[in-house]
CSV table of C-alpha atoms and ligand atoms in Angstrom, one decimal:
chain,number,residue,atom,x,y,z
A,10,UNK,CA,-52.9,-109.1,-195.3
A,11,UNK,CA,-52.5,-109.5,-191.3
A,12,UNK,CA,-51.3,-107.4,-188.8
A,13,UNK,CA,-49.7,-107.3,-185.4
A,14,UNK,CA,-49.2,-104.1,-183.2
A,15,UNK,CA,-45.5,-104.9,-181.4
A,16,UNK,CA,-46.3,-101.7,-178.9
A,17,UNK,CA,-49.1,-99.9,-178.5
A,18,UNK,CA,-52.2,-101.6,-177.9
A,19,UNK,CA,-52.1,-100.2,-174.0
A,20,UNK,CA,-49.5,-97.4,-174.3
A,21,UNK,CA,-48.4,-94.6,-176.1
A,22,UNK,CA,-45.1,-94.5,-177.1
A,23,UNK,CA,-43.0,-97.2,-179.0
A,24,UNK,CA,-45.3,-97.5,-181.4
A,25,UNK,CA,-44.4,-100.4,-184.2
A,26,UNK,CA,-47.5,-101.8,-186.6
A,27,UNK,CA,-45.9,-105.0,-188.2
A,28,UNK,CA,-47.6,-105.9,-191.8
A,29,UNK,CA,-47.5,-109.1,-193.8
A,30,UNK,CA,-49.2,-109.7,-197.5
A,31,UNK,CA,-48.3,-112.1,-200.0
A,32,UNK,CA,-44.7,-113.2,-198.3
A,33,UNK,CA,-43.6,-110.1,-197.7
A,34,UNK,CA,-43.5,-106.8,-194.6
A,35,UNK,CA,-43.4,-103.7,-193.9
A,36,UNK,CA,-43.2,-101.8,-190.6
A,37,UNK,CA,-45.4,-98.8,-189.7
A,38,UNK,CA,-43.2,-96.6,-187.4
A,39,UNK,CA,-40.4,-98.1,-185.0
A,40,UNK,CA,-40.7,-95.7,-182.3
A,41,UNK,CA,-39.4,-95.5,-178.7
A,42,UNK,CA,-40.7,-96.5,-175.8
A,43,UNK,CA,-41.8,-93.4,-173.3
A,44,UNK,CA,-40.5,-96.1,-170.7
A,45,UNK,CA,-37.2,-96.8,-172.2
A,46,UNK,CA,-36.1,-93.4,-172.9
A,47,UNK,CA,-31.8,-94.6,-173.3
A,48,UNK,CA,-31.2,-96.1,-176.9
A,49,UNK,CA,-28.6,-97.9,-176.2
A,50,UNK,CA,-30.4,-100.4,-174.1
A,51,UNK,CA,-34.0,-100.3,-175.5
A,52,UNK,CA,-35.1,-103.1,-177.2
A,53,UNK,CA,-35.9,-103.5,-180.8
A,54,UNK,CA,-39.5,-105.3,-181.3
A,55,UNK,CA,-39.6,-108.9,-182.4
A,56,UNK,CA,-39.6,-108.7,-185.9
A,57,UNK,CA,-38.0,-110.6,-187.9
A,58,UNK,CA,-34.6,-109.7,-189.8
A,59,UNK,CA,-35.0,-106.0,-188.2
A,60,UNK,CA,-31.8,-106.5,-186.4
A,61,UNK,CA,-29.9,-108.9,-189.2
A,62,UNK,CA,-32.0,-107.7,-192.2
A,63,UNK,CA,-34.3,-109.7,-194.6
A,64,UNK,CA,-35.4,-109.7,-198.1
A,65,UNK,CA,-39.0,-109.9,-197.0
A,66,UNK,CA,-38.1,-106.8,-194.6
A,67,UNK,CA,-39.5,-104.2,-197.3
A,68,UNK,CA,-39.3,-101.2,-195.8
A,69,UNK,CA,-40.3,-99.0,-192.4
A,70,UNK,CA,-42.4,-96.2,-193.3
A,71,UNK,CA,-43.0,-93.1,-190.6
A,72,UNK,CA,-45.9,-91.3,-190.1
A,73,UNK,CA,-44.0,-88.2,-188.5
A,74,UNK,CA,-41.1,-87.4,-186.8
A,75,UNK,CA,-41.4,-87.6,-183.3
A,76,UNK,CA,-39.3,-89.8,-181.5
A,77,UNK,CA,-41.8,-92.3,-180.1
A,78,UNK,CA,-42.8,-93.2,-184.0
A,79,UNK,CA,-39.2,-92.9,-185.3
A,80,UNK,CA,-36.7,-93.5,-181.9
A,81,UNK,CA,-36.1,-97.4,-182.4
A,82,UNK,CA,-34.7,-97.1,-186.1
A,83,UNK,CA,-31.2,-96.2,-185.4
A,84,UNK,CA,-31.2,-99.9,-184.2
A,85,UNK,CA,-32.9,-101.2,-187.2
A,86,UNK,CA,-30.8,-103.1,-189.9
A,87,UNK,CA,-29.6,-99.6,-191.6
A,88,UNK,CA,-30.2,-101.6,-195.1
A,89,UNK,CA,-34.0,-101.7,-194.4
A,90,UNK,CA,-35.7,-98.9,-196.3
A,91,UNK,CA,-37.3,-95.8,-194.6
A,92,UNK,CA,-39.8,-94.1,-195.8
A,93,UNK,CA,-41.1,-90.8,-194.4
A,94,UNK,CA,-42.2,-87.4,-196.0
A,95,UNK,CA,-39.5,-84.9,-197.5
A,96,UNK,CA,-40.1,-82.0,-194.2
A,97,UNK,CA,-40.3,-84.4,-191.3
A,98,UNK,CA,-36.6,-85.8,-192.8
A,99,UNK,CA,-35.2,-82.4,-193.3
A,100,UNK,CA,-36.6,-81.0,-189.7
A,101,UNK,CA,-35.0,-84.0,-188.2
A,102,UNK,CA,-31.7,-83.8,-190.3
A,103,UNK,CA,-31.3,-79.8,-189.1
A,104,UNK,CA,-32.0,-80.9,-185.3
A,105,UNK,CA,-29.5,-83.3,-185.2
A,106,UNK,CA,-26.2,-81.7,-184.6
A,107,UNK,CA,-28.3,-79.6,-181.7
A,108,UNK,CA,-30.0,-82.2,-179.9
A,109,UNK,CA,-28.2,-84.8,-177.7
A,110,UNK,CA,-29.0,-88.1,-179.3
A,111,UNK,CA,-29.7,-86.5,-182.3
A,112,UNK,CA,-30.2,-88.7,-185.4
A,113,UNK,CA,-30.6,-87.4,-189.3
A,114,UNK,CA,-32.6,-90.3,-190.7
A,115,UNK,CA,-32.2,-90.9,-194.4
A,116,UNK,CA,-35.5,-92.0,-196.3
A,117,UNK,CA,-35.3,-93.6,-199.8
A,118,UNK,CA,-38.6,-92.9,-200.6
A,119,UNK,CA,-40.7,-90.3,-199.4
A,120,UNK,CA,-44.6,-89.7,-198.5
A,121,UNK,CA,-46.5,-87.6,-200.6
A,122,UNK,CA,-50.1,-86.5,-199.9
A,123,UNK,CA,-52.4,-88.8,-201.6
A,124,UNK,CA,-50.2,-90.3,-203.7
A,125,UNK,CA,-50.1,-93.9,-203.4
A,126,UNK,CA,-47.2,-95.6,-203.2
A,127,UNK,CA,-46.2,-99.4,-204.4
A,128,UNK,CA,-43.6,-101.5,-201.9
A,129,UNK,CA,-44.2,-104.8,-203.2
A,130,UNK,CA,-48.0,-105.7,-202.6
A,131,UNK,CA,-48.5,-102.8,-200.1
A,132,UNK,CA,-50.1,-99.8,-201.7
A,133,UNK,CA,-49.7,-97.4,-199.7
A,134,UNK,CA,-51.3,-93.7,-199.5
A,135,UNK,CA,-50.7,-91.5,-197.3
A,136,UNK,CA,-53.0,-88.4,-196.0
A,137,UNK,CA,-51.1,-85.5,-194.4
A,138,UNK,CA,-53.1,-84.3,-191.0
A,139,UNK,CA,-53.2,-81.7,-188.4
A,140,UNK,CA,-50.5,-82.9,-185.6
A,141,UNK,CA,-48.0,-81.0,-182.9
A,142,UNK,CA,-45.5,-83.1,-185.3
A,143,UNK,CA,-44.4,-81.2,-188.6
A,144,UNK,CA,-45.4,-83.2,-191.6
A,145,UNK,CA,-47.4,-85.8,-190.2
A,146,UNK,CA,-49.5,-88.8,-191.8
A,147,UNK,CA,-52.1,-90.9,-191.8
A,148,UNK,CA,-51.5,-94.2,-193.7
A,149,UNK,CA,-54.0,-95.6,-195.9
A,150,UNK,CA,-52.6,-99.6,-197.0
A,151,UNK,CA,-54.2,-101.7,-198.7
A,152,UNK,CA,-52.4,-105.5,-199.9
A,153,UNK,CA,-53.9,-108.8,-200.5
A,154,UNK,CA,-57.8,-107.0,-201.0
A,155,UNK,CA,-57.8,-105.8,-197.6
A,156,UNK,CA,-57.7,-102.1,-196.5
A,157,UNK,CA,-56.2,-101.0,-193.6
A,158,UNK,CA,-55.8,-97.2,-191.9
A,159,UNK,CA,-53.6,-96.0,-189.5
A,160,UNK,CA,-54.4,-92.9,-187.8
A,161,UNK,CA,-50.8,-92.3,-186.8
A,162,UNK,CA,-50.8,-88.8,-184.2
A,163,UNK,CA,-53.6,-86.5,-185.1
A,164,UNK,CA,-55.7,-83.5,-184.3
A,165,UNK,CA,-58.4,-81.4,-185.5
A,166,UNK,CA,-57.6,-78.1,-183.3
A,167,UNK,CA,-54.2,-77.1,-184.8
A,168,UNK,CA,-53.6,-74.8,-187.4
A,169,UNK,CA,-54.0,-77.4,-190.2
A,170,UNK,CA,-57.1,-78.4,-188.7
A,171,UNK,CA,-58.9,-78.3,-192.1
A,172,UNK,CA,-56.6,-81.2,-193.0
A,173,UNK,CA,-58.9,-83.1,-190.4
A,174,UNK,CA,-62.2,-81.9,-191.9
A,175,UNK,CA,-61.1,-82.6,-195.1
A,176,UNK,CA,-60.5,-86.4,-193.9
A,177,UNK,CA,-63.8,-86.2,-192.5
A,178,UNK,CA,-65.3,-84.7,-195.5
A,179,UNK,CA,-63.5,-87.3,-197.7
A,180,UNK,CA,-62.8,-90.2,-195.9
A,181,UNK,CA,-60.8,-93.5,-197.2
A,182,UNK,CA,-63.6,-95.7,-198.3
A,183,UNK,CA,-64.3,-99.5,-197.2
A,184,UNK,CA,-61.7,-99.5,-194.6
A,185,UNK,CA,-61.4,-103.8,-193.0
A,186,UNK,CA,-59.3,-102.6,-190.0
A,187,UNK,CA,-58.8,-99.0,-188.6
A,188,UNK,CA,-56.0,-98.2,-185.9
A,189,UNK,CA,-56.7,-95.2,-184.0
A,190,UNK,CA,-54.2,-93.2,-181.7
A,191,UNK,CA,-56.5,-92.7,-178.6
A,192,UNK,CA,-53.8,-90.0,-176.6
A,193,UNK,CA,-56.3,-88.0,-175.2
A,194,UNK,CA,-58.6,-90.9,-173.5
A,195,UNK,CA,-58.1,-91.1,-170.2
A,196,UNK,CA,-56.7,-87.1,-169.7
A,197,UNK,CA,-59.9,-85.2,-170.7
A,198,UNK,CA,-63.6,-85.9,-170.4
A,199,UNK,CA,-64.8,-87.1,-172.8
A,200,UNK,CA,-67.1,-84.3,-174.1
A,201,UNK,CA,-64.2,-81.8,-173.6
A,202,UNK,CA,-62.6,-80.2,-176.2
A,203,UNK,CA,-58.8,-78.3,-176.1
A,204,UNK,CA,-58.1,-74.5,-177.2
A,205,UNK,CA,-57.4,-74.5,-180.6
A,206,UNK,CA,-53.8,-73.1,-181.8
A,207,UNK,CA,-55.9,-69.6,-182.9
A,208,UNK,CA,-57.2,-69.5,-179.0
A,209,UNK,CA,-53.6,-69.4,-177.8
A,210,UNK,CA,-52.6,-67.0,-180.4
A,211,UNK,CA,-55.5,-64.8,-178.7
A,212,UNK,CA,-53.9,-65.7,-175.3
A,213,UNK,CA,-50.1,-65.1,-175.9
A,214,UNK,CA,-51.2,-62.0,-177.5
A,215,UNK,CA,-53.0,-61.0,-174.5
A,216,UNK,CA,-49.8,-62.1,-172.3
A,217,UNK,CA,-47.4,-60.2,-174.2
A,218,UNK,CA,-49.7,-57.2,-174.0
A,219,UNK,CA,-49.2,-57.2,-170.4
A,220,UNK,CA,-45.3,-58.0,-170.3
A,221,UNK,CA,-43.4,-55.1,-169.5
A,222,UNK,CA,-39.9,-56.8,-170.4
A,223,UNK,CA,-38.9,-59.4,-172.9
A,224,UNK,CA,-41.7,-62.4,-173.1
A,225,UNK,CA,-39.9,-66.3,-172.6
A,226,UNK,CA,-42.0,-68.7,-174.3
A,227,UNK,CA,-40.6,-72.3,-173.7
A,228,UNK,CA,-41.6,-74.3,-176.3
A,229,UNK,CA,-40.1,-77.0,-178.6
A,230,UNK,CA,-38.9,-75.5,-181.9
A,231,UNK,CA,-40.2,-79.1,-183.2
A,232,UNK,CA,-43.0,-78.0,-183.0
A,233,UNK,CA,-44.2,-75.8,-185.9
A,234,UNK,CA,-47.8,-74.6,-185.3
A,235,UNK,CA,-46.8,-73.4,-181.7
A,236,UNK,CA,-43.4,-71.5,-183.3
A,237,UNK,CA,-46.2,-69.8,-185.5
A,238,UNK,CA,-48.7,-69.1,-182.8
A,239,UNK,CA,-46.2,-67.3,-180.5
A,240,UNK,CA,-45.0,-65.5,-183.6
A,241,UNK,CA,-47.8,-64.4,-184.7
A,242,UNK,CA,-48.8,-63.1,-181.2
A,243,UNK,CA,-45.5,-61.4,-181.4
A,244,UNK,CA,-46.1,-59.3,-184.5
A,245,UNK,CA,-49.7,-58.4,-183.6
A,246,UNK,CA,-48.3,-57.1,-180.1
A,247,UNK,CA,-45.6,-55.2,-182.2
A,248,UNK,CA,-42.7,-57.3,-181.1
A,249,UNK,CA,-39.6,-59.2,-182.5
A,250,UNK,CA,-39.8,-62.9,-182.3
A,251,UNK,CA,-36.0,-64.2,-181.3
A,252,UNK,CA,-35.3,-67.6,-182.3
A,253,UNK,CA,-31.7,-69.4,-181.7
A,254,UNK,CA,-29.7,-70.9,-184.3
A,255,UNK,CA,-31.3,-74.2,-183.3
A,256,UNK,CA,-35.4,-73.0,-183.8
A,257,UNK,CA,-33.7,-71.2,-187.0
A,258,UNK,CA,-32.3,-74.1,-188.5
A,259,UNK,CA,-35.5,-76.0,-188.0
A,260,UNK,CA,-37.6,-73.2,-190.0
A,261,UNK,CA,-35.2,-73.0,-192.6
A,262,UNK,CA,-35.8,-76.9,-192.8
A,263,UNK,CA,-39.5,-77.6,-193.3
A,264,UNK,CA,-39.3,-75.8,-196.6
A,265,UNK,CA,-42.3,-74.2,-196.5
A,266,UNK,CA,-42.9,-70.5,-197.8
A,267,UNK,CA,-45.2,-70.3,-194.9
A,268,UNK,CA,-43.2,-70.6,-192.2
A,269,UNK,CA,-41.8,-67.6,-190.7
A,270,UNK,CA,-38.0,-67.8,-190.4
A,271,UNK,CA,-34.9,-65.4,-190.3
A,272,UNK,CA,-34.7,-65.3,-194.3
A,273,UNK,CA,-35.6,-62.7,-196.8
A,274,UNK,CA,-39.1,-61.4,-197.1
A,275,UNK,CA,-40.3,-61.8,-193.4
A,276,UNK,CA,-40.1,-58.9,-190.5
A,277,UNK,CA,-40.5,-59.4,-186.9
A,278,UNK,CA,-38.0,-62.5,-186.7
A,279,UNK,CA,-34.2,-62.5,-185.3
A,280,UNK,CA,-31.8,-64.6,-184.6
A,281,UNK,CA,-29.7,-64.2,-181.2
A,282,UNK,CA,-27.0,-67.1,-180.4
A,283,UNK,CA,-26.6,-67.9,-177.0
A,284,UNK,CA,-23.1,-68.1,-175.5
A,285,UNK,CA,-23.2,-71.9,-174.8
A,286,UNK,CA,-25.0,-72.3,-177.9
A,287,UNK,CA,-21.9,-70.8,-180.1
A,288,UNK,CA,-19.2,-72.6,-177.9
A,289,UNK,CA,-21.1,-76.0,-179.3
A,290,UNK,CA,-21.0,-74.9,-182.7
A,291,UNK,CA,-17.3,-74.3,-183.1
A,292,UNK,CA,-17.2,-77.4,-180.9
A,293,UNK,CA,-18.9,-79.5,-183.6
A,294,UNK,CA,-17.2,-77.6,-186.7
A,295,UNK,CA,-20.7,-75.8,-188.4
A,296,UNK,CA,-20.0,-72.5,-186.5
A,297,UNK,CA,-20.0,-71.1,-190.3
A,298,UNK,CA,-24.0,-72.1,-189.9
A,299,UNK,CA,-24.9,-68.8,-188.7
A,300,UNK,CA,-23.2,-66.9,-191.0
A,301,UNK,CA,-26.3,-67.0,-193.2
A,302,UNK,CA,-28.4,-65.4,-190.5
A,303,UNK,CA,-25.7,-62.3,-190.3
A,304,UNK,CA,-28.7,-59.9,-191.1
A,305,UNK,CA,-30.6,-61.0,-188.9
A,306,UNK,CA,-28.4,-60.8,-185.4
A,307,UNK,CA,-29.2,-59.1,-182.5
A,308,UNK,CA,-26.7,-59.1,-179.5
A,309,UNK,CA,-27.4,-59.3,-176.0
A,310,UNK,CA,-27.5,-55.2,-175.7
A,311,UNK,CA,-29.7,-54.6,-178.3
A,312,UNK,CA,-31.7,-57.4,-176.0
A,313,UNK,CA,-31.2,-55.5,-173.1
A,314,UNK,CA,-32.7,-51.8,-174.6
A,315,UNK,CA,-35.7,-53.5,-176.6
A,316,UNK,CA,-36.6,-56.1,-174.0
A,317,UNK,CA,-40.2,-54.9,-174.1
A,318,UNK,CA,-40.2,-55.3,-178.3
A,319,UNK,CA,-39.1,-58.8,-177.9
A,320,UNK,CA,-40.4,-62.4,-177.8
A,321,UNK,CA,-37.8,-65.3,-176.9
A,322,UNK,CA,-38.0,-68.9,-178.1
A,323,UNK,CA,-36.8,-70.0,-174.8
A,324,UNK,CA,-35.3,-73.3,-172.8
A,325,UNK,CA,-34.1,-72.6,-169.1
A,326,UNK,CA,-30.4,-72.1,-170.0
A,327,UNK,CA,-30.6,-69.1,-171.8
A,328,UNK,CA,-31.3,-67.6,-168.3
A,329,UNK,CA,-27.7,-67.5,-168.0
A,330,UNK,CA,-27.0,-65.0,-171.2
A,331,UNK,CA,-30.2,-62.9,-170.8
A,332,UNK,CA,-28.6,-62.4,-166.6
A,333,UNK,CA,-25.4,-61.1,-167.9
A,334,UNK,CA,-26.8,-59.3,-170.8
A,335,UNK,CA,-29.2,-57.1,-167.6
A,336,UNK,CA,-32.6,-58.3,-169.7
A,337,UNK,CA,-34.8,-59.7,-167.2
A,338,UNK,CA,-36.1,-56.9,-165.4
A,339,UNK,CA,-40.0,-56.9,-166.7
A,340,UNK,CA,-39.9,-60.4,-168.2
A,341,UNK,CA,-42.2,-63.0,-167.9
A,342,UNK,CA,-42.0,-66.6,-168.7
A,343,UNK,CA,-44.9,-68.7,-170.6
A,344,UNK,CA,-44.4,-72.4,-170.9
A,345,UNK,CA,-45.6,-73.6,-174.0
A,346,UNK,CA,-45.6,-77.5,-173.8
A,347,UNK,CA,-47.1,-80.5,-171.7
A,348,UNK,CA,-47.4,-79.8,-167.6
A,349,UNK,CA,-45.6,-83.0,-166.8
A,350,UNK,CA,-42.3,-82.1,-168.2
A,351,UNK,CA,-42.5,-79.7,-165.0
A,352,UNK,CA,-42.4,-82.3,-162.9
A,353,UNK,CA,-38.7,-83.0,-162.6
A,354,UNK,CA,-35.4,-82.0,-165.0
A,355,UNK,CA,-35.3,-79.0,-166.6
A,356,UNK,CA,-38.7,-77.8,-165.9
A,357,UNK,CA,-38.3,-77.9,-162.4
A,358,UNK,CA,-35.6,-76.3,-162.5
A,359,UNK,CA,-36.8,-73.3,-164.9
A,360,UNK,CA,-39.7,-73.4,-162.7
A,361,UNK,CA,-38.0,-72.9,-159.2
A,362,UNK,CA,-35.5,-70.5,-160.7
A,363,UNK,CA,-38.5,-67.9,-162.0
A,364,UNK,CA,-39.6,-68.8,-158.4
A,365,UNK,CA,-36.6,-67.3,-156.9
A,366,UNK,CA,-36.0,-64.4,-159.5
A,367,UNK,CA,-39.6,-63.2,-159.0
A,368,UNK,CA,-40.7,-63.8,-162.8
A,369,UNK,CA,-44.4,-64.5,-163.6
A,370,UNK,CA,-44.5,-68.2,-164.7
A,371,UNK,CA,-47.5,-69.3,-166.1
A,372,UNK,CA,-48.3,-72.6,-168.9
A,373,UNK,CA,-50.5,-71.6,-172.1
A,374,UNK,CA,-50.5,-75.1,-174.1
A,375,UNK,CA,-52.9,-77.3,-176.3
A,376,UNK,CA,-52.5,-81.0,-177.1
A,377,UNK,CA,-51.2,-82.4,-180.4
A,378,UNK,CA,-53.9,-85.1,-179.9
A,379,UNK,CA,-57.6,-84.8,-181.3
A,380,UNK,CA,-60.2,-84.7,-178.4
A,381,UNK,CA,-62.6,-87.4,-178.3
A,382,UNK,CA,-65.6,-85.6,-179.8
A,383,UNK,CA,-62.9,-85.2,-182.9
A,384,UNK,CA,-61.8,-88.6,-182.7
A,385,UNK,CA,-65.6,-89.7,-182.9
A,386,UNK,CA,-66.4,-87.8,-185.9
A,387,UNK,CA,-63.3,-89.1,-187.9
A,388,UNK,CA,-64.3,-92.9,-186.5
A,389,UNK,CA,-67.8,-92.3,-187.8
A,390,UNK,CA,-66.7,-90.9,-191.1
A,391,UNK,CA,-64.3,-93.9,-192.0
A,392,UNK,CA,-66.9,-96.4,-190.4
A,393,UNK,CA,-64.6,-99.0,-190.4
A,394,UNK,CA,-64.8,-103.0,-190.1
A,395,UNK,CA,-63.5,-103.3,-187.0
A,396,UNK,CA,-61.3,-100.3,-185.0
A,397,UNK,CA,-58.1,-101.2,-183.2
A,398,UNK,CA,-57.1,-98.6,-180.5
A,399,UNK,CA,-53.7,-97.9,-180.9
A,400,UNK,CA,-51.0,-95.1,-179.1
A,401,UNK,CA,-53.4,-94.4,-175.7
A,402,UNK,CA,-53.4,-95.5,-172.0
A,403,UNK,CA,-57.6,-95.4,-172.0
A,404,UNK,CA,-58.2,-98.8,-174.1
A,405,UNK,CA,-60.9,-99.3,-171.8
A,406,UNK,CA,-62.8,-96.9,-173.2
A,407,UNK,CA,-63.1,-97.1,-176.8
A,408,UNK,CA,-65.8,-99.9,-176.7
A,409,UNK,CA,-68.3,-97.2,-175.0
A,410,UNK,CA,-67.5,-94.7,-177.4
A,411,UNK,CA,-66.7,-96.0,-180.8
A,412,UNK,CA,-68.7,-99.0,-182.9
A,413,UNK,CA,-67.0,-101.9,-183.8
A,414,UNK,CA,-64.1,-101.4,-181.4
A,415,UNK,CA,-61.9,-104.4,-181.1
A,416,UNK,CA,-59.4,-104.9,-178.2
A,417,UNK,CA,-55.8,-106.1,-179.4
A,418,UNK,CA,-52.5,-107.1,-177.4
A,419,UNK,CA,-49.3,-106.6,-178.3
A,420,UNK,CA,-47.6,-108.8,-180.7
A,421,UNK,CA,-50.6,-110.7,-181.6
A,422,UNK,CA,-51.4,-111.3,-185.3
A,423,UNK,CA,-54.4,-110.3,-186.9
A,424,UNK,CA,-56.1,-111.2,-190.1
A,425,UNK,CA,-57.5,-108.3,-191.7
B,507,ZN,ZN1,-46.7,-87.3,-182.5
B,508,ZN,ZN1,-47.0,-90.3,-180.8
C-alpha cells in the first residue's frame, strides 16, 4: 500500500488522502480548501479518473461531515462511491435546502463503528471519536500487509470524550503510518488545555443566570455537542431552548434518542420560525416541513412575555423578528463558535449591531480539535512507525513533540 496527501501536509482544510494497493484507490475525504471557499472554481486534486471516473477509483470514504473533508465531492465523478456514516449523511441531507450551497451527499455504503469494511483490498475500520462534527471517524486501513490510521478531526474535551479514552485505552495495534490532524499546533501552548463542553455548560448556565431577557447563543446547529451544552444550560436555568426550523431539522436528523429536539418525550425545547425563514420555505416548496413541529410553536408574543424563560439558537438575522416582536429589552448575546468568524461578514456585523443596541456581547467557545497534551497521549498509545502530520498549520512542530514524526508534502507518494 502507498499513500499521498493531495492537501494537507501544511494546512487545514482541503483535506484529500489518496490510497493505492494491489491496482486499485480509494480516497480518504475530498474536502475544500479554507482558501478556495467558491465551488464553482476550486479545483479538484490530481487524482486520477476523479473528474472522468475510473474502474480503479473505488470509492471516497468521509470521516465526518464538515465541509473542508467533504466540500470537493460535488465535483467528483458522481459514479464514484461515497462512503460515510448513516448521521453525518442525514445531518447533511436536512441542512441542505437551508444552507446556501447546500449539498445532500448520498453514500452507498456507510461507516459503522468497528466494523470493518472490505472495498477491494482496503479493509477498512472505522472508530467513531469525540469531534465539533456529528458522527465523526477515525479510519483504521489496512491493504497489501500494511496498516495505516487516519486521525481524521478529533478531540478528547467534548461530550463524547470517552470515545477518545477509549482509543487510548484500546488503541489500533501495529500501525506502519499514522496521519494526525495537528489543528490546534500553532494556536495554543502547547501544555494548554481547552474547557471541556461540561465547563461551558457551567458557564452558559452561569450567563443565563444573569440574563434578564431572552439569552442569543450564536452557534452552528451543525454542531451537536454545543446545541446540547446551551440546552442543557437552558433547562437547569429553568428556560426554553428555541431552535428554528433549520437547528430542528438537523436534531430530528442525527437519529439519536439522545439528542434533544422538538419531538415527543422532551420539555424545555420549541420551535419559533423566523419571518425570512418561512418566506424561504414556501419559496423552496417544503413549507409543509413545520407542520410536524405544530406542538411545539411559539410566536413572536409569547417571545416577547417569556423573554426571560427563553434561550435562542441564534444567527444575526433573527435580530430583525425579535425587534418587531419588542423582545430585546434584557437580552444578551453569547457567541458560541470560533473568534475569527468576527472578524468580517456576519460576525461583524452581529457584533457592531449589539454595539449600537447596547446588548452584552460576549464569546463562550471550545475547539473541536484535541489539545496537544491529548494529541500526545493518543500518539503514544498507537506508537506508530512513522506519524505524518496531517490538517494543521504548525508542521514544524510535531518533530519536538511526537516520536517518529515524519514531514510529508503534498502530492508526494509514500510507501507504507
Ligand atoms: Zn471537522
Ligand atoms: Zn477539518
Amino acid at each position: 500500500m502507498r499513500l499521498r496527501i493531495h492537501r494537507g501536509t501544511r494546512e487545514i482544510g482541503g483535506t484529500c488522502v489518496e490510497l493505492e494497493c494491489e491496482g486499485a484507490r480509494i480516497l480518504l475525504d475530498l474536502g475544500l480548501p479554507l482558501n478556495e471557499p467558491d465551488l464553482s472554481v476550486a479545483r479538484l486534486p490530481d487524482v486520477v479518473g476523479l473528474e472522468s471516473g475510473s474502474a480503479d477509483l473505488l470509492a471516497i470514504v468521509l470521516s465526518h461531515g464538515h465541509r473542508d473533508h467533504w466540500g470537493l465531492v460535488p465535483k467528483a465523478n458522481s459514479a464514484i462511491p461515497v462512503v460515510m456514516g448513516t448521521a453525518a449523511e442525514a445531518v447533511l441531507g436536512a441542512a441542505a435546502a437551508f444552507i446556501p450551497g447546500g449539498v445532500a451527499l448520498k453514500a452507498s455504503q456507510y461507516l459503522v463503528s468497528d466494523k470493518t469494511l472490505t472495498i477491494g483490498p482496503f479493509k477498512i475500520t472505522p472508530h467513531i471519536v469525540d469531534h465539533s462534527g456529528f458522527d465523526a471517524y477515525a479510519l483504521e486501513v489496512e491493504g497489501g500487509a500494511k496498516r495505516l490510521f487516519y486521525s481524521g478531526d478529533l478531540r478528547a474535551h467534548g461530550r463524547k470524550g470517552g470515545l477518545f479514552e477509549r482509543l487510548v485505552r484500546n488503541p489500533p495495534r501495529e500501525i506502519d503510518v499514522m496521519l494526525m490532524e495537528g489543528s490546534s499546533l500553532g494556536r495554543l501552548a502547547i501544555d494548554q488545555a481547552f474547557p471541556s463542553e461540561k465547563d461551558l455548560e457551567q458557564q452558559f448556565l452561569d450567563r443565563f443566570n444573569r440574563t434578564s431577557g431572552i439569552a442569543l447563543v450564536a452557534c452552528s446547529a451543525q454542531n451537536i455537542d454545543r446545541v446540547v451544552t446551551v440546552y442543557r444550560a437552558a433547562k437547569r436555568a429553568g428556560r426554553t431552548l428555541l431552535v428554528d426550523a433549520y437547528a430542528a431539522e438537523v436534531l430530528s436528523a442525527t437519529g439519536y434518542d439522545t439528542i434533544p429536539k422538538p419531538e415527543h418525550g422532551w420539555s424545555n425545547i420549541a420551535v419559533h420560525i423566523p419571518q425570512a425563514q418561512r418566506i424561504q420555505l414556501v419559496r423552496s416548496g417544503i413549507a409543509s416541513l413545520v407542520d410536524r413541529y405544530r406542538e411545539f410553536r411559539v410566536w413572536p408574543e409569547q417571545i416577547r412575555d417569556n423573554a426571560s424563560q427563553l434561550v435562542m439558537l441564534f444567527r444575526g438575522w433573527m435580530m430583525r423578528d425579535l425587534e418587531r416582536a419588542d423582545a430585546l429589552s434584557g437580552a444578551r448575546v453569547i457567541w458560541s463558535q470560533w473568534d475569527g468568524y468576527l472578524a468580517d461578514g456576519a460576525g461583524a456585523r452581529l457584533k457592531n449591531e449589539c454595539e449600537t443596541r447596547n446588548i452584552p456581547f460576549e464569546t463562550i467557545h471550545t475547539s473541536g480539535h484535541a489539545s496537544v497534551p491529548d494529541l500526545k497521549r493518543l500518539a503514544a498509545a498507537i506508537a506508530p512507525g512513522r506519524l505524518i502530520p496531517i490538517h494543521t498549520f504548525g508542521r514544524e512542530a510535531f518533530p519536538g513533540l511526537f516520536d517518529n514524526v515524519m514531514l510529508a508534502e503534498d502530492g508526494e507518494w509514500i510507501d507504507l
